[in-house]
């Protein structure tokens, strides 16, 4: 049964009781439960909150907002806006944990600052202002985007946990919060069904569960009109159902690991809240493909904090993710490996990743007490719907080679032109790499997206064919993708390029500890191989390149010496997000491949 089917199958009295008692059933008690809050771990939160009080509040300036239109810079406004939400959330947590008036005042200051923003929308999404030819948002026509959703989430959960104390300390603030939430989020959600993230046109992506989940919290905790609250929740359930049904049955995520946390994991948070308020009667966890979706992070793990990154995402993402969400997901589906992976990251994650998630984590004793065991690293994972194979030398270990091979098409969410590309990691550390996400700017999601070098196919591990890169669009795809055993992928890349005929085989020879890439093409096709490399080249000669990896190991690339040494380029990395992962430079090996076939091998180098 679908999510929507399960919701509608509940007895009307059960749904009514769930909505009317949502604040009591959400699992997060208010500030007056002092014995509970005083017993929670508070060190990191209070340390951060105390440090915040020594700094001025972030300033949100029109000149920074306008930079999106002036020079394409998004972060000048989005960063301080995020800091305001983060600081307010930290103060709310500190107030709940301590009950102190200083943190309650700090939280109230932040909540009112959020209410006083002209817009909660990020400039990159403010199409209403763009349509008017302006750079100033109109409060009378609010745009419901991720920024608005993230802001109302803070207001909703703050109201839930601090409500009685806010009424006593700052009477009127909660009325203001409800008014702003209604005007900026709830009414636009109910009255305008043209929002692209609803997915009514069949195009679903992470905005859907991300925004729906926060609208759900706003309706349950802030809306006092029972009729309107029910309308909102029914629409939220329909939207979440639409998203889940659009996800592949294999549990894959075409947006990649980084956006899994803001796609499927956002879905899980919203479904968990609905399940809580129905006292478990909703039980969405057996809806396909929920169990498979929970396994995606372990399938993408390379080990040591490195992950397979396709599309926009970092190969070494910040560990500050809401791993408690995944742990509860695993508990509800009975998947011990899902729980084990989550528990392994519990003490590495210290940031407040969303106020609602932080509050739920604080009161989850099973999460706090979960045993930490070695991270589950599957020997092989094949996701046929998204066409992604990940194979490692030995299951349960990051030692040796791990190989990831991608098919798909060039019209995926957060797309890079990377059909047929692969990642090879030695002892968990990528050597032949996907560079991942650069800092977003005004062109990141525009028709100029492929001016960015890191999303172009010539900066992925695929060839240039007949002098042409891959192009963007669903017509450019892999065909005949077949997996043999659990360690060899074969695919036809002829339809990934405007001309030429090309087949690729990528395999991991576990016995000899070799990664092997073989390309074959029809006569008359010209192939120039491209390989993107992280680390430090230490030897380069015809048929051989030795690289010291970012982890300190040695990897040797080998090919037919008759093809020469090829061209080894070094490119300075001028993007902060990329530099944090790969360092100040990356390299690209370019080889004219000769007649009809080419073979590359990767082995462990010797010192």
Coordinates of C-alpha atoms in Angstrom, one line a residue:
X1 CA 0.0 0.0 0.0
X2 CA 1.2 3.5 -0.7
X3 CA 1.8 6.2 1.8
X4 CA -1.4 8.1 0.8
X5 CA -3.3 4.8 0.9
X6 CA -2.1 4.0 4.4
X7 CA -3.0 7.5 5.6
X8 CA -6.5 7.4 4.1
X9 CA -7.0 3.8 5.5
X10 CA -6.7 5.1 9.0
X11 CA -10.0 5.5 10.8
X12 CA -11.2 9.1 10.7
X13 CA -11.1 9.2 14.5
X14 CA -7.5 8.1 14.5
X15 CA -6.5 10.8 12.0
X16 CA -8.4 13.4 13.9
X17 CA -6.9 12.4 17.2
X18 CA -3.4 12.5 15.7
X19 CA -3.8 16.0 14.3
X20 CA -5.5 17.4 17.4
X21 CA -2.9 15.9 19.8
X22 CA 0.1 16.3 17.6
X23 CA 2.0 18.6 20.0
X24 CA 1.7 16.0 22.8
X25 CA 2.5 13.0 20.6
X26 CA 5.5 14.4 18.7
X27 CA 7.8 12.9 21.2
X28 CA 9.5 16.2 22.2
X29 CA 8.2 17.6 25.5
X30 CA 8.1 21.3 26.2
X31 CA 10.5 23.2 28.4
X32 CA 8.5 22.6 31.6
X33 CA 9.6 18.9 31.7
X34 CA 12.7 20.1 33.5
X35 CA 13.8 16.7 34.9
X36 CA 14.0 15.2 31.4
X37 CA 15.8 18.2 29.8
X38 CA 18.2 18.5 32.6
X39 CA 19.3 14.9 32.1
X40 CA 20.1 15.4 28.4
X41 CA 23.8 15.7 27.2
X42 CA 24.3 19.4 26.8
X43 CA 28.0 20.1 26.6
X44 CA 28.5 20.8 22.9
X45 CA 25.2 22.7 22.6
X46 CA 25.9 25.0 25.6
X47 CA 29.5 25.5 24.5
X48 CA 28.3 26.7 21.1
X49 CA 25.5 28.8 22.6
X50 CA 27.9 30.5 24.9
X51 CA 30.3 31.3 22.0
X52 CA 27.4 32.7 20.0
X53 CA 26.5 35.2 22.7
X54 CA 29.9 36.7 22.4
X55 CA 29.3 37.6 18.7
X56 CA 26.9 40.0 17.1
X57 CA 23.8 38.6 15.4
X58 CA 24.2 38.0 11.6
X59 CA 23.2 41.0 9.5
X60 CA 21.1 40.3 6.4
X61 CA 21.7 43.0 3.9
X62 CA 20.0 44.0 0.7
X63 CA 23.3 44.5 -1.1
X64 CA 24.2 40.9 -0.3
X65 CA 20.8 39.6 -1.5
X66 CA 21.2 41.6 -4.7
X67 CA 24.5 40.0 -5.5
X68 CA 22.8 37.0 -7.0
X69 CA 21.6 39.3 -9.9
X70 CA 24.7 41.5 -9.9
X71 CA 27.6 39.1 -10.0
X72 CA 26.0 35.7 -9.4
X73 CA 27.2 35.2 -5.8
X74 CA 24.7 33.4 -3.6
X75 CA 26.7 32.7 -0.5
X76 CA 27.0 36.4 0.5
X77 CA 23.3 36.3 1.7
X78 CA 22.6 32.6 2.1
X79 CA 25.5 32.1 4.6
X80 CA 24.4 34.7 7.1
X81 CA 20.8 33.7 6.7
X82 CA 21.8 30.2 7.5
X83 CA 23.9 31.4 10.5
X84 CA 20.8 33.2 11.8
X85 CA 18.7 30.0 11.7
X86 CA 21.6 28.0 13.2
X87 CA 22.2 30.4 16.1
X88 CA 18.5 30.7 16.8
X89 CA 18.2 26.9 16.8
X90 CA 21.2 26.5 19.2
X91 CA 19.7 29.1 21.5
X92 CA 16.4 27.2 21.5
X93 CA 18.2 24.0 22.4
X94 CA 20.2 25.7 25.2
X95 CA 17.0 27.2 26.6
X96 CA 15.3 23.8 26.7
X97 CA 18.3 22.1 28.3
X98 CA 18.9 24.7 31.0
X99 CA 15.7 26.6 31.4
X100 CA 17.7 29.7 31.8
X101 CA 16.3 33.2 31.1
X102 CA 19.4 34.3 29.2
X103 CA 19.1 31.5 26.7
X104 CA 15.3 32.0 26.5
X105 CA 15.9 35.7 25.7
X106 CA 18.6 34.7 23.1
X107 CA 16.1 32.3 21.5
X108 CA 13.4 34.9 21.5
X109 CA 15.7 37.5 19.9
X110 CA 16.5 35.1 17.1
X111 CA 12.9 34.1 16.6
X112 CA 11.8 37.7 16.2
X113 CA 14.7 38.4 13.9
X114 CA 13.5 35.6 11.7
X115 CA 10.0 37.0 11.7
X116 CA 11.3 40.5 10.7
X117 CA 13.1 39.3 7.6
X118 CA 11.6 40.8 4.5
X119 CA 11.7 37.4 2.8
X120 CA 12.6 33.9 3.9
X121 CA 13.3 33.0 0.3
X122 CA 16.8 32.7 -1.1
X123 CA 17.6 35.1 -3.9
X124 CA 18.5 32.2 -6.3
X125 CA 14.8 31.1 -6.0
X126 CA 13.1 34.4 -5.9
X127 CA 11.5 34.2 -9.4
X128 CA 8.7 36.6 -8.4
X129 CA 11.2 39.4 -8.0
X130 CA 13.1 38.4 -11.1
X131 CA 9.8 38.5 -13.1
X132 CA 9.3 42.1 -11.9
X133 CA 12.8 43.1 -12.8
X134 CA 13.6 43.8 -9.2
X135 CA 16.0 42.7 -6.5
X136 CA 13.7 43.3 -3.6
X137 CA 11.3 40.6 -2.5
X138 CA 7.7 41.6 -1.9
X139 CA 6.3 40.4 1.5
X140 CA 2.8 40.4 -0.1
X141 CA 3.8 37.7 -2.6
X142 CA 6.0 35.3 -0.6
X143 CA 7.9 32.6 -2.5
X144 CA 7.8 29.2 -0.8
X145 CA 11.2 27.7 -1.3
X146 CA 13.8 25.9 0.8
X147 CA 14.8 29.0 2.7
X148 CA 11.2 29.6 3.7
X149 CA 10.8 26.0 4.7
X150 CA 14.0 26.0 6.7
X151 CA 12.9 29.1 8.6
X152 CA 9.4 28.0 9.4
X153 CA 10.9 24.7 10.7
X154 CA 12.8 26.6 13.3
X155 CA 9.7 28.6 14.3
X156 CA 7.5 25.5 14.6
X157 CA 9.8 23.4 16.7
X158 CA 10.8 26.3 18.9
X159 CA 7.1 27.0 19.6
X160 CA 6.6 23.3 20.4
X161 CA 9.4 23.1 23.0
X162 CA 9.5 26.7 24.4
X163 CA 5.8 27.6 24.1
X164 CA 4.9 28.0 27.8
X165 CA 8.2 29.9 28.6
X166 CA 7.7 32.2 25.6
X167 CA 4.2 33.1 26.7
X168 CA 5.5 34.1 30.2
X169 CA 8.7 35.8 29.1
X170 CA 7.8 37.5 25.8
X171 CA 4.0 37.6 25.5
X172 CA 2.9 38.2 21.9
X173 CA 5.9 36.5 20.2
X174 CA 4.1 33.3 19.6
X175 CA 1.2 35.2 18.0
X176 CA 3.7 36.9 15.7
X177 CA 5.3 33.5 14.8
X178 CA 1.9 32.0 13.9
X179 CA 1.0 35.0 11.8
X180 CA 4.3 34.9 9.8
X181 CA 4.1 31.2 9.3
X182 CA 0.5 31.5 8.0
X183 CA 1.3 34.3 5.6
X184 CA 4.6 33.0 4.3
X185 CA 4.2 29.3 4.2
X186 CA 0.8 27.8 5.1
X187 CA -1.4 30.0 2.9
X188 CA 0.9 29.9 -0.1
X189 CA 1.0 26.1 0.2
X190 CA -2.7 25.8 0.3
X191 CA -3.7 28.4 -2.2
X192 CA -1.0 28.0 -4.9
X193 CA -0.4 24.6 -6.3
X194 CA 1.9 25.7 -9.0
X195 CA 5.1 25.2 -7.0
X196 CA 7.5 23.2 -9.2
X197 CA 8.7 21.1 -6.2
X198 CA 5.2 19.6 -5.8
X199 CA 6.1 17.4 -8.7
X200 CA 2.7 17.6 -10.4
X201 CA 4.5 17.5 -13.8
X202 CA 6.2 14.3 -12.8
X203 CA 9.6 15.8 -12.1
X204 CA 10.4 15.0 -8.5
X205 CA 13.5 16.0 -6.6
X206 CA 14.7 16.7 -3.0
X207 CA 12.8 19.9 -2.6
X208 CA 9.6 17.9 -2.4
X209 CA 10.2 16.0 0.9
X210 CA 12.4 18.9 2.2
X211 CA 9.7 21.5 2.0
X212 CA 6.7 19.1 2.7
X213 CA 8.3 18.0 5.9
X214 CA 8.7 21.5 7.2
X215 CA 5.2 22.5 6.1
X216 CA 4.0 19.5 8.1
X217 CA 5.7 20.7 11.3
X218 CA 4.3 24.2 10.7
X219 CA 0.7 22.9 10.3
X220 CA 0.9 20.5 13.3
X221 CA 2.6 22.9 15.8
X222 CA 1.5 26.4 14.7
X223 CA -1.8 26.2 12.9
X224 CA -4.8 26.5 15.3
X225 CA -7.5 26.0 12.7
X226 CA -8.3 22.3 12.7
X227 CA -10.0 22.3 9.3
X228 CA -7.0 24.0 7.6
X229 CA -4.6 21.9 9.5
X230 CA -6.2 18.7 8.1
X231 CA -6.2 20.1 4.6
X232 CA -2.5 20.9 4.8
X233 CA -1.6 17.5 6.2
X234 CA -3.6 15.7 3.6
X235 CA -1.8 17.6 0.9
X236 CA 1.6 16.9 2.5
X237 CA 0.9 13.2 2.6
X238 CA -0.1 13.3 -1.1
X239 CA 3.1 15.1 -1.9
X240 CA 5.3 12.7 0.0
X241 CA 3.6 9.8 -1.6
X242 CA 4.2 11.3 -5.1
X243 CA 7.9 11.6 -4.2
X244 CA 8.3 8.1 -2.8
X245 CA 6.6 6.5 -5.8
X246 CA 9.0 8.4 -8.2
X247 CA 12.1 6.9 -6.4
X248 CA 13.7 3.8 -8.0
X249 CA 12.8 0.4 -6.6
X250 CA 16.5 -0.4 -6.0
X251 CA 16.7 2.4 -3.3
X252 CA 19.1 4.4 -5.4
X253 CA 19.2 8.2 -5.5
X254 CA 20.1 9.9 -8.8
X255 CA 21.0 13.1 -6.9
X256 CA 23.8 11.2 -5.1
X257 CA 24.9 10.6 -1.5
X258 CA 25.1 14.2 -0.4
X259 CA 21.5 15.0 -1.6
X260 CA 20.2 11.7 -0.2
X261 CA 20.3 13.5 3.2
X262 CA 18.0 16.2 1.8
X263 CA 15.8 13.8 -0.2
X264 CA 15.1 10.3 1.2
X265 CA 16.3 11.2 4.7
X266 CA 13.9 14.3 4.7
X267 CA 11.1 11.9 3.6
X268 CA 12.0 9.6 6.5
X269 CA 11.8 12.5 9.0
X270 CA 8.4 13.6 7.8
X271 CA 7.0 10.0 7.8
X272 CA 8.4 9.5 11.3
X273 CA 6.6 12.5 12.6
X274 CA 3.3 11.3 11.0
X275 CA 4.0 7.8 12.5
X276 CA 4.6 9.4 16.0
X277 CA 1.4 11.4 16.1
X278 CA -0.7 8.3 15.0
X279 CA 1.0 6.3 17.8
X280 CA 2.4 3.9 15.2
X281 CA -0.8 3.2 13.4
X282 CA 0.4 4.9 10.2
X283 CA 3.5 2.6 9.9
X284 CA 4.9 3.7 6.5
X285 CA 8.2 1.8 6.8
X286 CA 7.2 -1.2 4.7
X287 CA 6.1 0.9 1.8
X288 CA 8.4 0.1 -1.1
X289 CA 11.3 1.1 -1.5
X290 CA 11.7 2.4 2.1
X291 CA 13.9 -0.5 3.3
X292 CA 16.2 -0.2 0.2
X293 CA 16.5 3.6 0.6
X294 CA 17.9 3.2 4.1
X295 CA 20.7 1.1 2.8
X296 CA 21.9 3.6 0.2
X297 CA 24.5 5.4 2.5
X298 CA 26.3 2.1 3.3
X299 CA 26.3 1.1 -0.3
X300 CA 28.0 4.4 -1.2
X301 CA 30.5 4.3 1.6
X302 CA 34.2 3.9 0.6
X303 CA 35.3 4.0 4.2
X304 CA 37.2 6.5 6.4
X305 CA 34.6 9.2 5.7
X306 CA 34.9 9.0 1.9
X307 CA 31.9 8.2 -0.3
X308 CA 31.0 7.5 -3.9
X309 CA 29.8 10.9 -5.1
X310 CA 27.8 11.2 -8.3
X311 CA 26.2 14.4 -9.4
X312 CA 26.5 17.4 -7.1
X313 CA 28.1 16.2 -3.9
X314 CA 31.4 15.9 -2.1
X315 CA 33.5 12.8 -2.0
X316 CA 34.4 13.7 1.6
X317 CA 31.2 15.2 3.0
X318 CA 30.8 16.8 6.3
X319 CA 30.1 14.1 8.9
X320 CA 27.6 16.5 10.5
X321 CA 24.5 14.7 9.2
X322 CA 21.4 13.6 11.2
X323 CA 22.6 10.0 11.6
X324 CA 19.9 9.5 14.3
X325 CA 17.3 9.7 11.6
X326 CA 18.9 6.8 9.8
X327 CA 19.3 4.9 13.1
X328 CA 15.6 5.2 13.9
X329 CA 14.8 4.2 10.3
X330 CA 16.9 1.0 10.7
X331 CA 15.1 0.3 14.0
X332 CA 11.7 0.5 12.4
X333 CA 12.7 -1.7 9.5
X334 CA 14.7 -4.1 11.7
X335 CA 17.9 -3.6 9.7
X336 CA 20.9 -4.0 12.0
X337 CA 23.4 -2.9 9.3
X338 CA 21.6 0.4 8.8
X339 CA 21.6 0.9 12.5
X340 CA 25.3 0.0 12.7
X341 CA 26.4 2.5 10.1
X342 CA 24.4 5.3 11.8
X343 CA 25.8 4.6 15.2
X344 CA 29.3 4.6 13.9
X345 CA 28.9 8.3 13.0
X346 CA 27.2 9.4 16.2
X347 CA 30.2 10.9 17.9
X348 CA 31.7 12.4 14.7
X349 CA 28.6 14.6 14.1
X350 CA 28.4 17.6 16.4
X351 CA 26.5 20.3 14.6
X352 CA 22.8 21.2 15.0
X353 CA 21.5 19.8 11.7
X354 CA 17.9 21.2 11.8
X355 CA 16.2 22.1 15.0
X356 CA 13.5 19.4 14.8
X357 CA 16.0 16.7 14.2
X358 CA 18.3 17.9 17.0
X359 CA 15.4 17.9 19.5
X360 CA 14.2 14.4 18.5
X361 CA 17.8 13.2 18.8
X362 CA 18.2 14.6 22.2
X363 CA 15.3 12.6 23.6
X364 CA 16.2 9.4 21.8
X365 CA 17.8 7.2 24.4
X366 CA 18.2 4.3 22.1
X367 CA 20.3 6.5 19.8
X368 CA 22.4 7.8 22.6
X369 CA 23.1 4.3 24.0
X370 CA 23.6 2.5 20.7
X371 CA 26.7 0.4 20.5
X372 CA 29.4 1.4 18.0
X373 CA 30.5 -1.4 15.8
X374 CA 32.6 -1.5 12.6
X375 CA 30.9 0.2 9.6
X376 CA 29.1 -2.2 7.3
X377 CA 30.9 -2.1 3.9
X378 CA 29.1 -4.3 1.4
X379 CA 31.3 -6.4 -0.8
X380 CA 29.3 -5.3 -3.8
X381 CA 26.2 -3.2 -4.5
X382 CA 24.4 -3.1 -7.8
X383 CA 21.6 -0.6 -8.3
X384 CA 20.1 -1.4 -11.7
X385 CA 17.5 1.4 -11.8
X386 CA 20.1 4.2 -11.5
X387 CA 22.8 2.0 -13.1
X388 CA 25.5 2.2 -10.4
X389 CA 27.8 -0.6 -9.4
X390 CA 30.1 -0.4 -6.3
X391 CA 32.5 -3.3 -5.7
X392 CA 35.2 -3.5 -3.1
X393 CA 38.1 -5.9 -2.7
X394 CA 36.8 -7.4 0.5
X395 CA 33.4 -7.0 2.2
X396 CA 33.6 -5.2 5.6
X397 CA 36.9 -3.6 4.9
X398 CA 38.1 -0.5 3.1
X399 CA 41.5 -2.0 2.4
X400 CA 42.5 -2.4 -1.2
X401 CA 40.6 -1.2 -4.2
X402 CA 37.0 -0.1 -4.4
X403 CA 35.4 0.6 -7.7
X404 CA 32.3 2.5 -8.7
X405 CA 30.9 2.5 -12.2
X406 CA 28.1 4.8 -13.3
X407 CA 25.7 4.6 -16.3
X408 CA 22.5 6.5 -16.3
X409 CA 21.8 9.5 -18.5
X410 CA 22.7 13.2 -18.7
X411 CA 19.4 14.6 -17.5
X412 CA 19.5 13.4 -13.9
X413 CA 18.8 15.7 -10.9
X414 CA 22.0 17.7 -10.1
X415 CA 23.4 16.2 -13.4
X416 CA 27.0 16.0 -14.4
X417 CA 27.8 14.8 -18.0
X418 CA 29.3 11.6 -16.6
X419 CA 27.7 8.6 -18.4
X420 CA 30.1 5.7 -18.1
X421 CA 32.4 7.4 -15.7
X422 CA 34.0 5.5 -12.8
X423 CA 35.7 6.1 -9.4
X424 CA 38.6 4.1 -8.2
X425 CA 39.6 4.3 -4.5
X426 CA 42.7 2.8 -2.8
X427 CA 42.2 2.0 0.9
X428 CA 39.0 4.2 0.8
X429 CA 40.8 7.2 -0.8
X430 CA 39.7 8.1 -4.3
X431 CA 42.5 8.2 -6.9
X432 CA 40.6 8.4 -10.1
X433 CA 37.8 10.7 -9.0
X434 CA 34.6 12.5 -9.5
X435 CA 35.3 16.1 -8.4
X436 CA 31.8 16.7 -7.2
X437 CA 30.0 19.9 -6.3
X438 CA 31.5 23.3 -6.7
X439 CA 30.2 26.3 -4.8
X440 CA 26.8 27.2 -6.2
X441 CA 26.4 30.5 -8.1
X442 CA 23.8 32.0 -10.3
X443 CA 24.8 29.8 -13.2
X444 CA 24.7 26.5 -11.3
X445 CA 21.1 25.7 -12.3
X446 CA 20.8 27.9 -15.3
X447 CA 21.2 27.3 -19.0
X448 CA 24.9 28.1 -18.4
X449 CA 25.4 25.2 -16.0
X450 CA 27.8 23.4 -18.3
X451 CA 30.2 26.3 -18.4
X452 CA 31.3 24.9 -15.0
X453 CA 34.4 22.8 -15.7
X454 CA 33.6 20.2 -13.0
X455 CA 30.3 19.2 -14.5
X456 CA 31.6 18.7 -18.0
X457 CA 32.4 15.2 -19.3
X458 CA 36.0 16.1 -20.1
X459 CA 36.6 16.5 -16.4
X460 CA 35.2 13.0 -15.6
X461 CA 36.8 9.6 -16.3
X462 CA 35.3 9.2 -19.8
X463 CA 36.8 9.8 -23.2
X464 CA 36.3 12.5 -25.7
X465 CA 34.9 10.8 -28.9
X466 CA 35.5 12.2 -32.4
X467 CA 36.5 15.5 -30.7
X468 CA 33.2 15.8 -28.8
X469 CA 32.4 15.8 -25.2
X470 CA 29.1 14.4 -23.8
X471 CA 26.2 16.8 -23.9
X472 CA 23.4 17.4 -21.4
X473 CA 20.0 15.8 -22.0
X474 CA 18.2 12.5 -21.4
X475 CA 19.0 11.3 -25.0
X476 CA 22.6 11.0 -24.0
X477 CA 22.7 7.7 -22.1
X478 CA 24.3 4.4 -21.4
X479 CA 22.7 1.3 -22.9
X480 CA 23.1 -2.4 -22.5
X481 CA 24.5 -2.0 -19.0
X482 CA 25.3 -5.5 -17.7
X483 CA 26.9 -6.7 -14.5
X484 CA 28.8 -9.9 -14.5
X485 CA 29.3 -11.6 -11.2
X486 CA 29.6 -8.7 -8.7
X487 CA 32.7 -7.0 -9.9
X488 CA 32.5 -6.3 -13.6
X489 CA 30.4 -3.8 -15.5
X490 CA 29.9 -3.7 -19.3
X491 CA 28.0 -0.9 -21.0
X492 CA 27.5 0.7 -24.4
X493 CA 28.4 4.4 -24.5
X494 CA 27.5 4.9 -28.2
X495 CA 24.4 6.9 -27.3
X496 CA 26.3 9.1 -24.8
X497 CA 28.1 10.9 -27.6
X498 CA 26.9 12.7 -30.8
X499 CA 29.0 10.4 -33.0
X500 CA 31.1 7.2 -32.7
X501 CA 30.6 3.7 -31.4
X502 CA 32.1 2.8 -28.0
X503 CA 31.8 0.0 -25.5
X504 CA 33.4 0.1 -22.0
X505 CA 34.2 -2.7 -19.5
X506 CA 35.3 -1.8 -16.0
X507 CA 36.2 -4.6 -13.5
X508 CA 37.8 -5.3 -10.2
X509 CA 40.1 -8.3 -10.2
X510 CA 40.0 -9.3 -6.5
X511 CA 42.6 -12.1 -6.8
X512 CA 45.2 -9.9 -8.5
X513 CA 44.1 -6.7 -6.9
X514 CA 43.7 -4.8 -10.1
X515 CA 41.2 -2.4 -11.5
X516 CA 40.9 -2.7 -15.2
X517 CA 39.2 -0.4 -17.8
X518 CA 38.8 -1.6 -21.4
X519 CA 37.3 0.6 -24.1
X520 CA 36.5 -0.8 -27.6
X521 CA 35.2 1.2 -30.5
X522 CA 34.4 0.8 -34.2
X523 CA 36.8 1.7 -36.9
X524 CA 36.7 5.3 -37.9
X525 CA 36.0 6.5 -34.3
X526 CA 38.6 8.7 -32.7
X527 CA 39.0 8.3 -28.9
X528 CA 41.0 10.4 -26.5
X529 CA 40.9 9.1 -23.0
X530 CA 40.6 11.5 -20.0
X531 CA 41.3 10.5 -16.4
X532 CA 40.9 12.9 -13.4
X533 CA 43.4 12.3 -10.6
X534 CA 43.7 13.4 -7.0
X535 CA 47.0 13.2 -5.1
X536 CA 50.6 13.9 -6.1
X537 CA 52.2 12.4 -9.2
X538 CA 55.6 11.0 -8.3
X539 CA 56.6 9.2 -11.5
X540 CA 55.4 9.6 -15.1
X541 CA 56.7 7.9 -18.2
X542 CA 55.4 6.1 -21.3
X543 CA 52.8 3.6 -20.1
X544 CA 53.0 4.4 -16.4
X545 CA 52.0 7.0 -13.9
X546 CA 52.5 6.6 -10.1
X547 CA 50.4 8.8 -7.8
X548 CA 50.8 9.3 -4.1
X549 CA 47.2 9.3 -2.9
X550 CA 45.7 11.8 -0.5
X551 CA 45.8 9.0 2.1
X552 CA 49.6 8.5 1.6
X553 CA 49.4 5.3 -0.4
X554 CA 50.8 4.7 -3.9
X555 CA 48.6 3.9 -6.9
X556 CA 50.1 3.0 -10.3
X557 CA 48.2 3.6 -13.5
X558 CA 49.4 1.5 -16.5
X559 CA 48.7 1.4 -20.2
X560 CA 50.4 0.4 -23.5
X561 CA 53.8 2.1 -23.5
X562 CA 53.5 2.4 -27.2
X563 CA 50.9 5.2 -26.7
X564 CA 53.5 7.3 -25.0
X565 CA 53.3 9.1 -21.7
X566 CA 50.2 11.2 -22.6
X567 CA 49.7 14.7 -21.4
X568 CA 49.5 15.2 -17.6
X569 CA 47.8 18.5 -16.8
X570 CA 47.7 20.2 -13.4
X571 CA 44.8 22.5 -12.6
X572 CA 44.7 24.9 -9.6
X573 CA 41.6 24.5 -7.6
X574 CA 40.1 27.9 -7.0
X575 CA 36.8 26.8 -5.3
X576 CA 36.7 26.5 -1.5
X577 CA 34.3 23.5 -1.5
X578 CA 36.5 21.6 -3.9
X579 CA 39.7 22.6 -2.2
X580 CA 38.5 21.2 1.1
X581 CA 38.3 17.8 -0.5
X582 CA 41.0 17.6 -3.1
X583 CA 43.6 20.2 -2.0
X584 CA 45.0 23.1 -4.0
X585 CA 45.5 21.2 -7.3
X586 CA 44.0 18.2 -9.3
X587 CA 45.4 16.5 -12.3
X588 CA 44.2 15.2 -15.6
X589 CA 45.8 12.5 -17.8
X590 CA 45.0 12.7 -21.5
X591 CA 45.9 9.8 -23.8
X592 CA 45.3 9.5 -27.5
X593 CA 44.0 5.9 -27.4
X594 CA 45.1 4.5 -30.8
X595 CA 43.2 2.0 -32.9
X596 CA 40.0 0.4 -31.8
X597 CA 40.8 -0.4 -28.2
X598 CA 42.5 0.9 -25.0
X599 CA 43.2 -0.7 -21.6
X600 CA 44.1 1.0 -18.3
X601 CA 45.1 -0.9 -15.2
X602 CA 45.3 0.4 -11.6
X603 CA 47.5 -1.5 -9.1
X604 CA 49.0 -0.7 -5.7
X605 CA 52.3 1.0 -6.2
X606 CA 55.5 -0.1 -4.5
X607 CA 57.7 2.2 -2.4

